Coordinates of C-alpha atoms in Angstrom, one line a residue:
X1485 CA -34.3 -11.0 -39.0
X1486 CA -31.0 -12.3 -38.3
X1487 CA -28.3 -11.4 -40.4
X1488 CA -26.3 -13.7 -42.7
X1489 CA -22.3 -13.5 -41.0
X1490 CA -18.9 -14.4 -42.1
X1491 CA -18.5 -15.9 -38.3
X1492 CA -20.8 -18.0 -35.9
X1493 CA -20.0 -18.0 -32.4
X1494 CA -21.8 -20.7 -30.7
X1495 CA -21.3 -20.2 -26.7
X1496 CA -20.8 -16.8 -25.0
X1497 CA -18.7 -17.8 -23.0
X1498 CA -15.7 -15.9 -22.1
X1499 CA -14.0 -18.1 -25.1
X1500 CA -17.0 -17.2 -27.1
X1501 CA -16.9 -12.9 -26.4
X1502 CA -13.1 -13.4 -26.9
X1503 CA -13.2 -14.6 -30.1
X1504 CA -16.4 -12.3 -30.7
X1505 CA -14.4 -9.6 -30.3
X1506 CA -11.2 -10.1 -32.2
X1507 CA -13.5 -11.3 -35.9
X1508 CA -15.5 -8.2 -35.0
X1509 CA -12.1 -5.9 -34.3
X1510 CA -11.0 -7.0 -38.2
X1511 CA -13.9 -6.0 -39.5
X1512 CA -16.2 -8.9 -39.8
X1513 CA -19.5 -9.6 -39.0
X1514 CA -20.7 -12.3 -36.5
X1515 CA -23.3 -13.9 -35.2
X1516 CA -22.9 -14.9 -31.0
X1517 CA -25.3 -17.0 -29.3
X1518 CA -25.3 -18.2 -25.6
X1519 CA -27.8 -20.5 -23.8
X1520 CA -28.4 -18.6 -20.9
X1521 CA -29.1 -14.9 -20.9
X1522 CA -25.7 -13.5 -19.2
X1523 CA -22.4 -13.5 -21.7
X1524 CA -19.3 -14.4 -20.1
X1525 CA -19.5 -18.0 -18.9
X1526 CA -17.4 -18.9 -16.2
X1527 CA -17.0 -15.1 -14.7
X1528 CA -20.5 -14.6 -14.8
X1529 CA -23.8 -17.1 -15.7
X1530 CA -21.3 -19.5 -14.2
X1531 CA -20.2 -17.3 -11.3
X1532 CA -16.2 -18.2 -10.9
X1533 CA -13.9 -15.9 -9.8
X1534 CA -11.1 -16.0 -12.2
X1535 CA -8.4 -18.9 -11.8
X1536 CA -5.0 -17.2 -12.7
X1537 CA -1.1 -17.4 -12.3
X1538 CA 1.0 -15.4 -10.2
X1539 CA 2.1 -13.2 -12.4
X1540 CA -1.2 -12.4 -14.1
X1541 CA -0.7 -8.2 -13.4
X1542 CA 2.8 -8.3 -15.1
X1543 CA 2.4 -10.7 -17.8
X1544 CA 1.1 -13.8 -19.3
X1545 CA -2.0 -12.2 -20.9
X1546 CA -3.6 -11.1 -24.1
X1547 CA -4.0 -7.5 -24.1
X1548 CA -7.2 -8.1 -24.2
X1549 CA -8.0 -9.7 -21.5
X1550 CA -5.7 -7.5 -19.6
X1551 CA -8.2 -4.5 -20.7
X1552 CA -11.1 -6.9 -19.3
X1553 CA -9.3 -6.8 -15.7
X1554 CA -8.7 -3.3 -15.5
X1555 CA -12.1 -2.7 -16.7
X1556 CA -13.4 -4.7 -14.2
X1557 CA -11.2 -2.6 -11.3
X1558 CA -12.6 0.8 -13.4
X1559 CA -16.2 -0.4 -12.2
X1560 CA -15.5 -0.7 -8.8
X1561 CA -13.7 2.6 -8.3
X1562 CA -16.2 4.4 -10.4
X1563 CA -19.5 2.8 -8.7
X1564 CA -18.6 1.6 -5.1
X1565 CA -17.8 2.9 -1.7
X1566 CA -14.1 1.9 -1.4
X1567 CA -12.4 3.7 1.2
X1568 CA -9.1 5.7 0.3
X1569 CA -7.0 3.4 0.9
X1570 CA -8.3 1.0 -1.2
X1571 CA -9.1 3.2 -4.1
X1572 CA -5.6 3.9 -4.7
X1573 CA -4.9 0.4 -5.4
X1574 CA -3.5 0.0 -8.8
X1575 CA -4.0 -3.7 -8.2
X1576 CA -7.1 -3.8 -6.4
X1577 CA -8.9 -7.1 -5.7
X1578 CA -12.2 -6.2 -4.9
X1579 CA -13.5 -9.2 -2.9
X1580 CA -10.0 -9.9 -1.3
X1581 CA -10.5 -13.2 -2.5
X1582 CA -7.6 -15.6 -2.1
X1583 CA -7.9 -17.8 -5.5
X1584 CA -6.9 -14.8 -7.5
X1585 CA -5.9 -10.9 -7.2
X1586 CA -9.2 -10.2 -8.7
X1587 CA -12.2 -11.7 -7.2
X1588 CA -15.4 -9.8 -8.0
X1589 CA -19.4 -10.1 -8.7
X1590 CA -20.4 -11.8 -11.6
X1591 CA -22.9 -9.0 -12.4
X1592 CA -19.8 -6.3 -12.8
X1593 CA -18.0 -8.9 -15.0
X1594 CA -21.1 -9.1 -17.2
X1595 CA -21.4 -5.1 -17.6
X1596 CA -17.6 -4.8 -18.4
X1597 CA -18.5 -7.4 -21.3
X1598 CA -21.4 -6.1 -22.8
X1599 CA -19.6 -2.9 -22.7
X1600 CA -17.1 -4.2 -24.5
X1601 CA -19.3 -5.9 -27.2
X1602 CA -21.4 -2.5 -27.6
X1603 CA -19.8 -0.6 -30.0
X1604 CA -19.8 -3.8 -32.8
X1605 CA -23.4 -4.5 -32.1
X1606 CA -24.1 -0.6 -32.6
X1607 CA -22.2 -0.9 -36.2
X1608 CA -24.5 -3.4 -36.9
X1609 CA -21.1 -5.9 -37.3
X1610 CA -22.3 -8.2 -34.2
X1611 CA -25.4 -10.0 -33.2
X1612 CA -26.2 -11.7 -29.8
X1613 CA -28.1 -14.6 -29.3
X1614 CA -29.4 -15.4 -25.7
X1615 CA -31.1 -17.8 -24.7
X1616 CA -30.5 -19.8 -27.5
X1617 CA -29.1 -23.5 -27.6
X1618 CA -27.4 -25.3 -30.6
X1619 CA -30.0 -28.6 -31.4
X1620 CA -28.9 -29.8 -34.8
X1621 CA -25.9 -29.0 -37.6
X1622 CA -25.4 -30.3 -40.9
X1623 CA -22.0 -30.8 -42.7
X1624 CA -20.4 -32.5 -45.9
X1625 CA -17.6 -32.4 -47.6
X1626 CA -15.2 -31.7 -44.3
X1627 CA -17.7 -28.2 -44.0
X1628 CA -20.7 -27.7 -41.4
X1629 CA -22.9 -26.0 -43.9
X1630 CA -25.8 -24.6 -41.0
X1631 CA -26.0 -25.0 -37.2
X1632 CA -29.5 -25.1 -35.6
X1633 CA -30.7 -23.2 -32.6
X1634 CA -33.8 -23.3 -30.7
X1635 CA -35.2 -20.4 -28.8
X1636 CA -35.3 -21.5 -25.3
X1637 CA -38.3 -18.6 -24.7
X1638 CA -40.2 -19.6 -27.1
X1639 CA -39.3 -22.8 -28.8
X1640 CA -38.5 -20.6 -32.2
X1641 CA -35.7 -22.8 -34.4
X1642 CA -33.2 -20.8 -36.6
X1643 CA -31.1 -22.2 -38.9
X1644 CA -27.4 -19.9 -39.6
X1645 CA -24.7 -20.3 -42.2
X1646 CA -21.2 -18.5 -41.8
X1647 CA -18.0 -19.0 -43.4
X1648 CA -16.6 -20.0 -40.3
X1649 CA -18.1 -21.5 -36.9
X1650 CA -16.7 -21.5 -33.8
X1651 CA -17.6 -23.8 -30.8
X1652 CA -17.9 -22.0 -27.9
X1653 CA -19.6 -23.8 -25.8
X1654 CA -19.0 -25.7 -22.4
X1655 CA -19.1 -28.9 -23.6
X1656 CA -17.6 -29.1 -27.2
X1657 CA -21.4 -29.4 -28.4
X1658 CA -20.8 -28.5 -31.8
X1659 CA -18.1 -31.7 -32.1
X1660 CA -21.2 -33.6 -31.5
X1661 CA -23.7 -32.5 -33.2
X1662 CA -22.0 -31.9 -36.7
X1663 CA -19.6 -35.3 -35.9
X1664 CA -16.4 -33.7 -35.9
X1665 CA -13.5 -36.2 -34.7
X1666 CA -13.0 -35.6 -30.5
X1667 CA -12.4 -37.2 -27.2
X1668 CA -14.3 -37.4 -24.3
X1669 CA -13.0 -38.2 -21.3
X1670 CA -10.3 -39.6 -19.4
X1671 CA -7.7 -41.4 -22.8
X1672 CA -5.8 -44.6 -22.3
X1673 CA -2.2 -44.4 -21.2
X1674 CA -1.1 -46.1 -24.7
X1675 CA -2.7 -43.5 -26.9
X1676 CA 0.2 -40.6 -25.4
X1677 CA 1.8 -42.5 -22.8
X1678 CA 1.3 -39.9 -20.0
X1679 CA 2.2 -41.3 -16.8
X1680 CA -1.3 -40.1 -15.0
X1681 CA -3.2 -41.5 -18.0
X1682 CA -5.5 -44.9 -16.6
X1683 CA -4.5 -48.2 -18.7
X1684 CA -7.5 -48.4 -20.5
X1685 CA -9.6 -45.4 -22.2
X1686 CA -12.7 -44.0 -19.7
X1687 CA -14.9 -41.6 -22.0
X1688 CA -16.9 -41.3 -19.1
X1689 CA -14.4 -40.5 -16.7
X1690 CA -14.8 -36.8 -16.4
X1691 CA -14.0 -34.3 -13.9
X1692 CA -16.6 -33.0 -11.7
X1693 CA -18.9 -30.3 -12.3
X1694 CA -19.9 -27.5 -10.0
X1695 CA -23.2 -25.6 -9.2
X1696 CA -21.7 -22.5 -7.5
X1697 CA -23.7 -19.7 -5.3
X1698 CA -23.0 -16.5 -3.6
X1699 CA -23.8 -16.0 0.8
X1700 CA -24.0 -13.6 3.0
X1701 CA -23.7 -13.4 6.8
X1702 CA -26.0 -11.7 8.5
X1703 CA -26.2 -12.2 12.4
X1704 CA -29.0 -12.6 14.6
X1705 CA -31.2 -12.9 11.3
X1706 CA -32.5 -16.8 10.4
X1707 CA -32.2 -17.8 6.4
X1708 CA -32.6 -21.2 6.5
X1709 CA -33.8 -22.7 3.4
X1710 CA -36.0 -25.3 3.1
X1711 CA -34.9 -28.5 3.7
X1712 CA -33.3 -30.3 0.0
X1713 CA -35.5 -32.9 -1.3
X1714 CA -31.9 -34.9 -1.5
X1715 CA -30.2 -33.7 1.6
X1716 CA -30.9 -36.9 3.7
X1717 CA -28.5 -38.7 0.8
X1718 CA -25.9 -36.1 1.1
X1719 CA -25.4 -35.9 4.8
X1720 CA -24.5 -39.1 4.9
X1721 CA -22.5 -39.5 2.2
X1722 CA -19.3 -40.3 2.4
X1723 CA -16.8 -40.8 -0.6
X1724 CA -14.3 -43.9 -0.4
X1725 CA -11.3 -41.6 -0.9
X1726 CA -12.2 -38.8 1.7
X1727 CA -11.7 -38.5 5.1
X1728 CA -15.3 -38.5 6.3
X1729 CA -18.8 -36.9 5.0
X1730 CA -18.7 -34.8 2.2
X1731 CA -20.2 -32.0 4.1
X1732 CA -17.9 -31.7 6.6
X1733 CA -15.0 -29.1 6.7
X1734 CA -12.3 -31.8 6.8
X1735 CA -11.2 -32.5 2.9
X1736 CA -8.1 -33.7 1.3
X1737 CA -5.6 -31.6 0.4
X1738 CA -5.8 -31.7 -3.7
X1739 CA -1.2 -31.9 -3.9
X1740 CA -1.0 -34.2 -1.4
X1741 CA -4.3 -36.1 -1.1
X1742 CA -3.7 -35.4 3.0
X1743 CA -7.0 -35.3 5.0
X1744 CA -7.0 -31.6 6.1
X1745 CA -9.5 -29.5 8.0
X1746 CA -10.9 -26.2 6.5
X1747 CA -12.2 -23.7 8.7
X1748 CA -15.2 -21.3 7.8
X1749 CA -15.5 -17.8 10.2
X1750 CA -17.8 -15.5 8.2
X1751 CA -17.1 -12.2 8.3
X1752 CA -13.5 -12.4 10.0
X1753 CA -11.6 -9.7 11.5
X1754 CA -9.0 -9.4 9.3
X1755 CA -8.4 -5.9 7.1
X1756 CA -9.0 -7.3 3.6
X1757 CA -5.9 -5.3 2.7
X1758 CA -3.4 -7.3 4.1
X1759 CA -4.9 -10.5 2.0
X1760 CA -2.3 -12.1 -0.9
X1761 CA -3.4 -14.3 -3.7
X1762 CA -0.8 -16.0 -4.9
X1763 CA -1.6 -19.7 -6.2
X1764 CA 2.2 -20.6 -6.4
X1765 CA 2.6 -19.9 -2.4
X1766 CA -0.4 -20.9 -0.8
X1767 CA -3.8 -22.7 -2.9
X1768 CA -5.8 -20.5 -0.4
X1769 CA -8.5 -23.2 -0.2
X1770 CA -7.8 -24.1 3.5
X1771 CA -9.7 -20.8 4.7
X1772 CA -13.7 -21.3 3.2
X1773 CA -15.0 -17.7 3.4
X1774 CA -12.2 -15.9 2.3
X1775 CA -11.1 -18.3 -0.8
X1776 CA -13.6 -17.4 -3.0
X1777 CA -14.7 -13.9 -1.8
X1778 CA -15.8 -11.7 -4.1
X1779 CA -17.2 -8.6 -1.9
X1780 CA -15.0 -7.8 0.8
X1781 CA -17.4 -4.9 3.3
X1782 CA -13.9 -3.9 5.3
X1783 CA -13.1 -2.6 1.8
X1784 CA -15.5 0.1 1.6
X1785 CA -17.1 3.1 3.6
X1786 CA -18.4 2.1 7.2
X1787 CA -21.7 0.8 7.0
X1788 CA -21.7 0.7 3.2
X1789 CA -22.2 -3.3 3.5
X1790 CA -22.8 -5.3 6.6
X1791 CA -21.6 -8.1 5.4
X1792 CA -18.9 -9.6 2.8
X1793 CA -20.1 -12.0 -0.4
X1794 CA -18.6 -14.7 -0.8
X1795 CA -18.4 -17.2 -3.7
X1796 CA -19.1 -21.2 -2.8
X1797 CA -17.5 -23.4 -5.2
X1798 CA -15.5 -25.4 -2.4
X1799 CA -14.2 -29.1 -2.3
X1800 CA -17.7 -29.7 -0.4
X1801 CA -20.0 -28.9 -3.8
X1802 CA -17.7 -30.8 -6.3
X1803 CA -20.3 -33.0 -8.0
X1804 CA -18.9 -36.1 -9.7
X1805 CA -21.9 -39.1 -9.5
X1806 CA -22.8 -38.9 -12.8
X1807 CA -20.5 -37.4 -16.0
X1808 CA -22.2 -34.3 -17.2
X1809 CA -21.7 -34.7 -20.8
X1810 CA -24.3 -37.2 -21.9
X1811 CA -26.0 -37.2 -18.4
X1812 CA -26.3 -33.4 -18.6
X1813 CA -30.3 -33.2 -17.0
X1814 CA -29.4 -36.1 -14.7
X1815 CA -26.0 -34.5 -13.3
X1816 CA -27.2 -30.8 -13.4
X1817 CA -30.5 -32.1 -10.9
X1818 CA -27.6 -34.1 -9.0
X1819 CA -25.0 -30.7 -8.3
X1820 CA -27.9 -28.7 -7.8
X1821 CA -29.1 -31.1 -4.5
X1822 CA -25.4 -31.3 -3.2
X1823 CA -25.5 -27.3 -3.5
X1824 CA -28.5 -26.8 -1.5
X1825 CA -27.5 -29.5 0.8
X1826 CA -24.0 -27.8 1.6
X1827 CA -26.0 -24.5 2.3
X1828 CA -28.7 -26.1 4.3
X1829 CA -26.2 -28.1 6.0
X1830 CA -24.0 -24.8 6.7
X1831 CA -27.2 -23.2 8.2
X1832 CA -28.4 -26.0 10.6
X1833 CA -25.6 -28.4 11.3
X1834 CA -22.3 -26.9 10.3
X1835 CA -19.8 -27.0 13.9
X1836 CA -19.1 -23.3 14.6
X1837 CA -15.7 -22.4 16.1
X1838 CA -18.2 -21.7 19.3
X1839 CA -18.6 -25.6 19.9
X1840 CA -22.2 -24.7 18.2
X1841 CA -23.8 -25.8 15.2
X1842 CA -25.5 -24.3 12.0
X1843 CA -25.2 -20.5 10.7
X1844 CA -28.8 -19.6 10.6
X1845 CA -27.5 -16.0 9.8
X1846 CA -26.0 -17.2 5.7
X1847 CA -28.2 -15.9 3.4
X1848 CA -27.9 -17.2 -0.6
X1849 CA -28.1 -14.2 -2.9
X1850 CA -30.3 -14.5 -5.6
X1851 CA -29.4 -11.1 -6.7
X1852 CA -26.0 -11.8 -7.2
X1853 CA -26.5 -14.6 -9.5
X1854 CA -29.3 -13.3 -11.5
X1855 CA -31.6 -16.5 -10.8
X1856 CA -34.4 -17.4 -8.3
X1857 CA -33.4 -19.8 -6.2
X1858 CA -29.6 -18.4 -6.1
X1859 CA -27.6 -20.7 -7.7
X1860 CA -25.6 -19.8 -10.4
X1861 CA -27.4 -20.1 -13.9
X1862 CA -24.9 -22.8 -15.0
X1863 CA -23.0 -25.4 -13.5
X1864 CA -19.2 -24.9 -13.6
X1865 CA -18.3 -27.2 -16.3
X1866 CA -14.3 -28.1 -16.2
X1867 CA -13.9 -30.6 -18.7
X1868 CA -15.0 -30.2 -22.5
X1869 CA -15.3 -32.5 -25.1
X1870 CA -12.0 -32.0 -26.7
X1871 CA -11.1 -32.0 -30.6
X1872 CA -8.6 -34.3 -32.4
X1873 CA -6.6 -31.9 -33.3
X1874 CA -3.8 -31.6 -35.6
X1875 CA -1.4 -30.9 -32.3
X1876 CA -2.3 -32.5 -29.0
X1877 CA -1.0 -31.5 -25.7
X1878 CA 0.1 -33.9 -23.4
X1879 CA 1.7 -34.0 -19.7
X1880 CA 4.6 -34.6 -21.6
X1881 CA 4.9 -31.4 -22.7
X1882 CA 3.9 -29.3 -19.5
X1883 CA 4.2 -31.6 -16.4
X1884 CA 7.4 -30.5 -14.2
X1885 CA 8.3 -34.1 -13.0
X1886 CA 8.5 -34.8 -16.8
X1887 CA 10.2 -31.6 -18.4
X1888 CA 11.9 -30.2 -15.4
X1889 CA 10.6 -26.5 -13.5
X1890 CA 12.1 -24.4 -16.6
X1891 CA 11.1 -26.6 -19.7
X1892 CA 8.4 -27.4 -21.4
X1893 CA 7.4 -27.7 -25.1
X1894 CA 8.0 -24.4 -27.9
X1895 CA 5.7 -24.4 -30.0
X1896 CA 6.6 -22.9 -33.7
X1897 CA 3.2 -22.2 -34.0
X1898 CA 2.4 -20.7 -30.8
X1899 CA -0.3 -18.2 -30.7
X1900 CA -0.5 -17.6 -26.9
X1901 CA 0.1 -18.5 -23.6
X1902 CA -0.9 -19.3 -19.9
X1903 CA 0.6 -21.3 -16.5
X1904 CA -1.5 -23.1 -13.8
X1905 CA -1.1 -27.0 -12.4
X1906 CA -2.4 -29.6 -13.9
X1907 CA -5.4 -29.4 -11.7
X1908 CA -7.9 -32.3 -11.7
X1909 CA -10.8 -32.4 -9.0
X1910 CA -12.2 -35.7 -8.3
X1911 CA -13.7 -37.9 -11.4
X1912 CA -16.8 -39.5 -12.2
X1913 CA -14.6 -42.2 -12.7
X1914 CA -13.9 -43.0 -8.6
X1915 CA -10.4 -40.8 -9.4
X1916 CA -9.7 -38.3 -5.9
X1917 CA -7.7 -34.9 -7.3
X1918 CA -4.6 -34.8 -9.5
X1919 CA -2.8 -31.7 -8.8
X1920 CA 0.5 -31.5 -10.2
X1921 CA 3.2 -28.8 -10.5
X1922 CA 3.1 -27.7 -14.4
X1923 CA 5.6 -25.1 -16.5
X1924 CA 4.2 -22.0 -18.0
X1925 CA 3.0 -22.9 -21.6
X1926 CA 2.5 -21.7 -24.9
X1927 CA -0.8 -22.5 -27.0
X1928 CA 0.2 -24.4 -30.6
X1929 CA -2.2 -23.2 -33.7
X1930 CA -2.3 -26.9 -34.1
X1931 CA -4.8 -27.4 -31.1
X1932 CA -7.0 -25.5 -32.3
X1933 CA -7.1 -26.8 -36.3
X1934 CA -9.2 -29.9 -36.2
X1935 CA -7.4 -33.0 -38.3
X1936 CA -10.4 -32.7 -40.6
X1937 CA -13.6 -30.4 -40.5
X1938 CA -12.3 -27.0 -42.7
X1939 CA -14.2 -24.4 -41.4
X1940 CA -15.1 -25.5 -37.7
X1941 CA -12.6 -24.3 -35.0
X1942 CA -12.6 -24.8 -30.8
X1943 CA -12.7 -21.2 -28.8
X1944 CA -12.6 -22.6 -25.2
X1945 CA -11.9 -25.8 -23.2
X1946 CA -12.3 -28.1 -26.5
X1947 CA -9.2 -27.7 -28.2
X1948 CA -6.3 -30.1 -28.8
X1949 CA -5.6 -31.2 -24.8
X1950 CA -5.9 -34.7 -22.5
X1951 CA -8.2 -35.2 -20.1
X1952 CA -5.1 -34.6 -18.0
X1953 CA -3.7 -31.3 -19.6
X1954 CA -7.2 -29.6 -19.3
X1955 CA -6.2 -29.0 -16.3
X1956 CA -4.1 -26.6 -16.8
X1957 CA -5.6 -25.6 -20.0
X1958 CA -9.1 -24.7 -18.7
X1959 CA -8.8 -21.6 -16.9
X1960 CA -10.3 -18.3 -17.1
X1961 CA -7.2 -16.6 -19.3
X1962 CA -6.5 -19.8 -21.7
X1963 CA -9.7 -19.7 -22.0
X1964 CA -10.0 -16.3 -23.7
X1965 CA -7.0 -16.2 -25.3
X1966 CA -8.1 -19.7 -27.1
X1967 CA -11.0 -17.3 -28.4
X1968 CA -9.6 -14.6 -29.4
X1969 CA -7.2 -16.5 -31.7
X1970 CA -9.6 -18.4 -32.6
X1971 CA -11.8 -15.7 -34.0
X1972 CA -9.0 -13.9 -35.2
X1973 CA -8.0 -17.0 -37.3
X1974 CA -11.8 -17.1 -38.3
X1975 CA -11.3 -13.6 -40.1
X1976 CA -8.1 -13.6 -41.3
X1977 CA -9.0 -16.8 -42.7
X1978 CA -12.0 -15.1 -44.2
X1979 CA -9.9 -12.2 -45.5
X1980 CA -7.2 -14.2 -47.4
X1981 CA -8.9 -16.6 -48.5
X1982 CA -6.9 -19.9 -46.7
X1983 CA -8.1 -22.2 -44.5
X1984 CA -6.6 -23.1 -41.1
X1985 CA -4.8 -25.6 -42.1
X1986 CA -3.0 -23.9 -44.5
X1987 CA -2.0 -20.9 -42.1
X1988 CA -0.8 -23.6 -39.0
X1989 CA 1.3 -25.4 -41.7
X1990 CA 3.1 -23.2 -44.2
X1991 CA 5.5 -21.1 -41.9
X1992 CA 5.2 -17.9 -44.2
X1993 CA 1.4 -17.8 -44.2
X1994 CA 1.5 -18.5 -39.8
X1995 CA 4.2 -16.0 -39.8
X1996 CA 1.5 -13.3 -41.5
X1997 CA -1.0 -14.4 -38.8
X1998 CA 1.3 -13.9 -36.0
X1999 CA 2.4 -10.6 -36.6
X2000 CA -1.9 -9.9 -36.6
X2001 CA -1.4 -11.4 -33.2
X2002 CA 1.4 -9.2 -31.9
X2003 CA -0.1 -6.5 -33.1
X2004 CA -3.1 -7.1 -31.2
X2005 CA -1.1 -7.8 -27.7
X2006 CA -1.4 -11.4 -28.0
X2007 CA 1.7 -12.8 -26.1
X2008 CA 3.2 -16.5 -27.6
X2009 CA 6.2 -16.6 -25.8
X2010 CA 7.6 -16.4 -21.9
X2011 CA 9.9 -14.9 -20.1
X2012 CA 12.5 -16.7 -18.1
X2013 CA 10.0 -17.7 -15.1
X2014 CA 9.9 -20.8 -13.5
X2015 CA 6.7 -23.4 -12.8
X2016 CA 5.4 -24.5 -10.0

C-alpha cells in the first residue's frame, strides 16, 4: 500500500533526490518514483561523471550537494586501496578524470544517495518507486489532480494524488502528459531574439543524446564483442560538418568547430596525481581515456587494479539521427548501435599509436553499470522539454559576447546558482556544437513557476531556459539545486498555505522563502568571479 503524500516526485534523478530530500528535511511526506531501478540519474543509471565549474570545491553549490561530494570522497577513502598519498587529499578525484575534480563509479554515487535518502524512508516520511514510469495524469482547474504509473516489472498501474508534483524526469514528461504549457526544441530567433536562436522555430531540433559505458584495458586478453547489427552503417558514416568518419579520433573542436585529432593510450604512464581538471583552462576532451576516467589504478595500492575505468561519453557516441523526445524507442535503439559500434570499432579497427589497429585488450564493464550488455541503463538525455515559465532565461542574460565576462542578469528572485558555457553538442537538426563563453548565473524562482498549472513545478532540466541556455543550465549541480528548491518550494508551499506564484511575486512572502534557503546552504548570489 502506497501512502497518500503531500509531495510526488516523478524522476529520481539527481533533480528528483534533491528535491526528495529538502520536502522530506521540512517534514513532509513524499512519494519518489524513477523508471529505472538506480536513483540518481545522470551520476549513476545514466553513468556521467559530474560536469562542473572551476570553482566547484570553494563555492557555487548548495550545501547539499557539497555534502553529496564529500560523501562521495568518504566512500573511497573508507572502502578502497588508495595509497598515502592519495588518501590525504582533501580534494581527491578518484578517477583523475579531466572533465571534473570528481570523476568516480556510478555504483559509489548511487550508495552515497540511498544513504542519504535512508533515514526519511526509515521515518516512514519517504517512499521510492523504481521501476516505475509516469503513463497518464489528469488535471482541471490549472491542478493535476492524479499522475499514473505503471509498474515496469509487472505491468501493475497506480494512480497518486499529492498536494504538490514535481517533474523530475529527463524529458519534461509530466508537461506532456497533464498538458502543461512548454517548449520543445530549438525556439525561433523572434520569440527572445538570441543571436544563436535559428529564424524559424525547430521543436525537433534537439541536442543529441548519449548511451555511455565504462572499459577496461586489459593486455594480451581478447574482448571483442560481437560484431553490431548496425556497425556496417556507422563505420562509414560520415557527418557533413565533421572532418571524416564518426569513428575516427579526429573531431571538431566544440569552441572553434576546428577539425582536431584526439588521441586514446589506455592505461598511460602518467601518475594520476599530477592530473588538473579545470574546464575554464583546458575542456580536457582532446585526451580520450583520461577525459572521462572514473577509476584511476596508479591511485591505489600496487596490484590493487590492473587497470583504470574509464567513462565513454566522447564526441564519437554523440547520437543525433533522430530527436529523442517523441522518437524515444527509435533514438534509444539508434545510440545504443553507435555505442557498440564505437567499442567494436575501438577493439578491431581503432589505429594504435604503434601504427597497429584495434584494442582487442578493452573490455566493457557490465558491472559498473549495473546492466547486461554494459551500457549505461539510460541514455544521457541533455535537453528537456522545458516549461513556459513565468521567467525565461535567455543568452541575453548569460552569454559573455552579450553581457560582457563580469555581467549577467540578478535576479530578485534568485534561489541559486551555477557557471558552465553554453554548451550545445551537435543537433538533430544538422546543427555541429555551439560552445560559447557564459557568466556565472543565478537561478530566478520565476523559472521554475509555470505561467499557469498551480501545483506542478520543474526539478531538473525543464525549467524556464532556451534550447540555447540549457546549455549551461543542464549540468549536474543546476540540476540539483533546481530540485532542492524546487521541493523546498513544494513544502513551504504546503506549510503556509500559498502557492508558487504567490511566493515568486510578493517580495515579503519570497523574502520568508529565502531565508528557508539560506538557512539550508543554498547560495543565490556570486562572488566577484569572472566567466569564461
Amino acid at each position: 500500500m502506497i501512502p497518500e503524500a503531500d509531495i510526488l516526485v516523478v524522476g529520481g534523478g539527481l533533480g528528483g533526490v534533491a528535491a526528495a530530500l529538502a520536502a522530506c528535511r521540512a517534514g513532509r511526506s513524499v512519494v519518489l518514483t524513477e523508471e529505472t531501478d538506480w536513483i540518481g540519474g545522470q551520476l549513476t543509471s545514466q553513468a556521467v561523471p559530474p560536469d562542473e565549474h572551476p570553482w566547484v570545491e570553494r563555492f557555487g553549490t548548495t550545501a547539499s550537494y557539497r555534502r553529496l561530494r564529500e560523501e562521495i570522497r568518504r566512500y573511497y577513502r573508507h572502502w578502497y586501496p588508495l595509497r598515502a598519498e592519495a588518501l590525504a587529499l582533501t580534494d581527491l578525484n578518484p578517477g583523475a578524470g579531466r572533465v571534473s575534480k570528481l570523476c568516480h563509479e556510478p555504483r559509489v554515487a548511487l550508495a552515497v544517495l540511498e544513504g542519504m535518502l535512508a533515514p526519511h524512508r526509515a521515518a516512514g516520511r519517504l517512499t521510492v518507486l523504481t521501476e516505475h514510469r509516469p503513463i497518464s495524469a489528469e488535471s482541471d482547474n490549472d491542478v493535476v489532480r492524479s499522475v499514473t504509473l505503471k509498474d515496469l516489472r509487472d505491468g501493475t498501474r497506480r494512480t497518486l494524488t499529492a498536494r504538490y508534483v514535481l517533474d523530475a524526469t529527463e524529458t519534461g514528461e509530466l508537461l506532456h502528459l497533464a498538458g502543461v504549457e512548454h517548449a520543445n526544441g530549438a525556439e525561433s530567433r523572434a520569440e527572445f531574439d538570441e543571436p544563436h536562436a535559428p529564424d524559424e522555430a525547430q521543436p525537433l531540433n534537439q541536442q543529441g543524446i548519449t548511451v555511455c559505458f565504462a572499459l577496461s584495458h586489459h593486455e594480451g586478453e581478447d574482448h571483442t564483442i560481437d560484431r553490431p547489427q548496425d556497425y556496417g552503417f556507422w563505420r562509414t558514416y560520415h557527418p557533413s560538418f565533421w572532418p571524416g568518419p564518426l569513428l575516427g579520433f579526429e573531431a571538431p573542436d566544440p569552441r572553434t568547430l576546428e577539425p582536431v585529432p584526439r588521441t586514446f593510450v589506455p592505461n598511460p604512464a602518467l601518475d594520476p596525481l599530477s592530473v588538473s581538471a579545470d574546464q575554464s583552462a583546458d575542456a580536457g576532451d582532446k585526451e580520450l581515456w583520461g577525459f572521462r576516467r572514473i577509476l584511476a589504478r596508479k591511485l591505489h595500492s600496487p596490484g590493487a587494479f590492473d587497470s583504470d575505468i574509464t567513462l565513454v561519453n566522447w564526441p564519437l557516441n554523440d547520437y543525433w539521427l533522430k530527436p529523442y523526445i517523441g522518437q524515444e524507442a527509435e533514438a534509444l535503439y539508434g545510440a545504443r548501435q553507435l555505442s557498440l559500434s564505437l567499442l567494436y570499432w575501438l577493439q578491431t579497427e581503432a589505429p594504435r599509436a604503434d601504427g597497429g589497429t584495434g584494442f582487442p585488450g578493452l573490455r566493457i564493464r557490465p558491472d559498473v553499470t549495473g546492466t547486461a550488455d554494459g551500457l549505461a541503463k539510460a541514455a544521457y538525455v541533455r535537453e528537456s522539454r522545458r516549461i513556459k515559465a513565468v521567467t525565461t532565461v535567455t543568452e541575453h542574460d548569460v552569454a559573455i559576447d552579450l553581457v560582457g565576462p563580469y555581467g549577467g542578469t540578478r535576479h530578485r528572485d534568485s534561489v541559486g546558482v551555477g557557471s558552465y558555457r553554453i554548451d550545445l553538442h551537435p543537433s538533430t537538426g544538422g546543427d555541429n556544437y555551439v560552445d560559447i563563453g557564459s557568466v556565472p548565473f543565478e537561478i530566478p524562482l520565476g523559472a521554475l513557476v509555470p505561467r499557469r498549472v498551480r501545483n506542478l513545478l520543474p526539478a531538473g532540466k525543464n525549467i524556464g531556459t532556451t534550447h540555447i541556455t540549457n546549455g549551461c543550465y543542464r549540468l549536474h549541480p543546476v540540476e540539483w539545486n533546481v530540485g532542492e528548491v524546487a521541493g523546498a518550494l513544494a513544502a513551504h508551499c504546503v506549510a503556509e498555505d500559498v502557492e508558487p506564484h504567490q511566493v515568486q511575486a510578493e517580495d515579503k512572502r519570497f523574502e520568508e522563502f529565502a531565508r528557508l534557503l539560506d538557512r539550508d546552504g543554498v547560495q543565490r548570489h556570486w562572488p566577484d568571479v569572472r566567466g569564461y
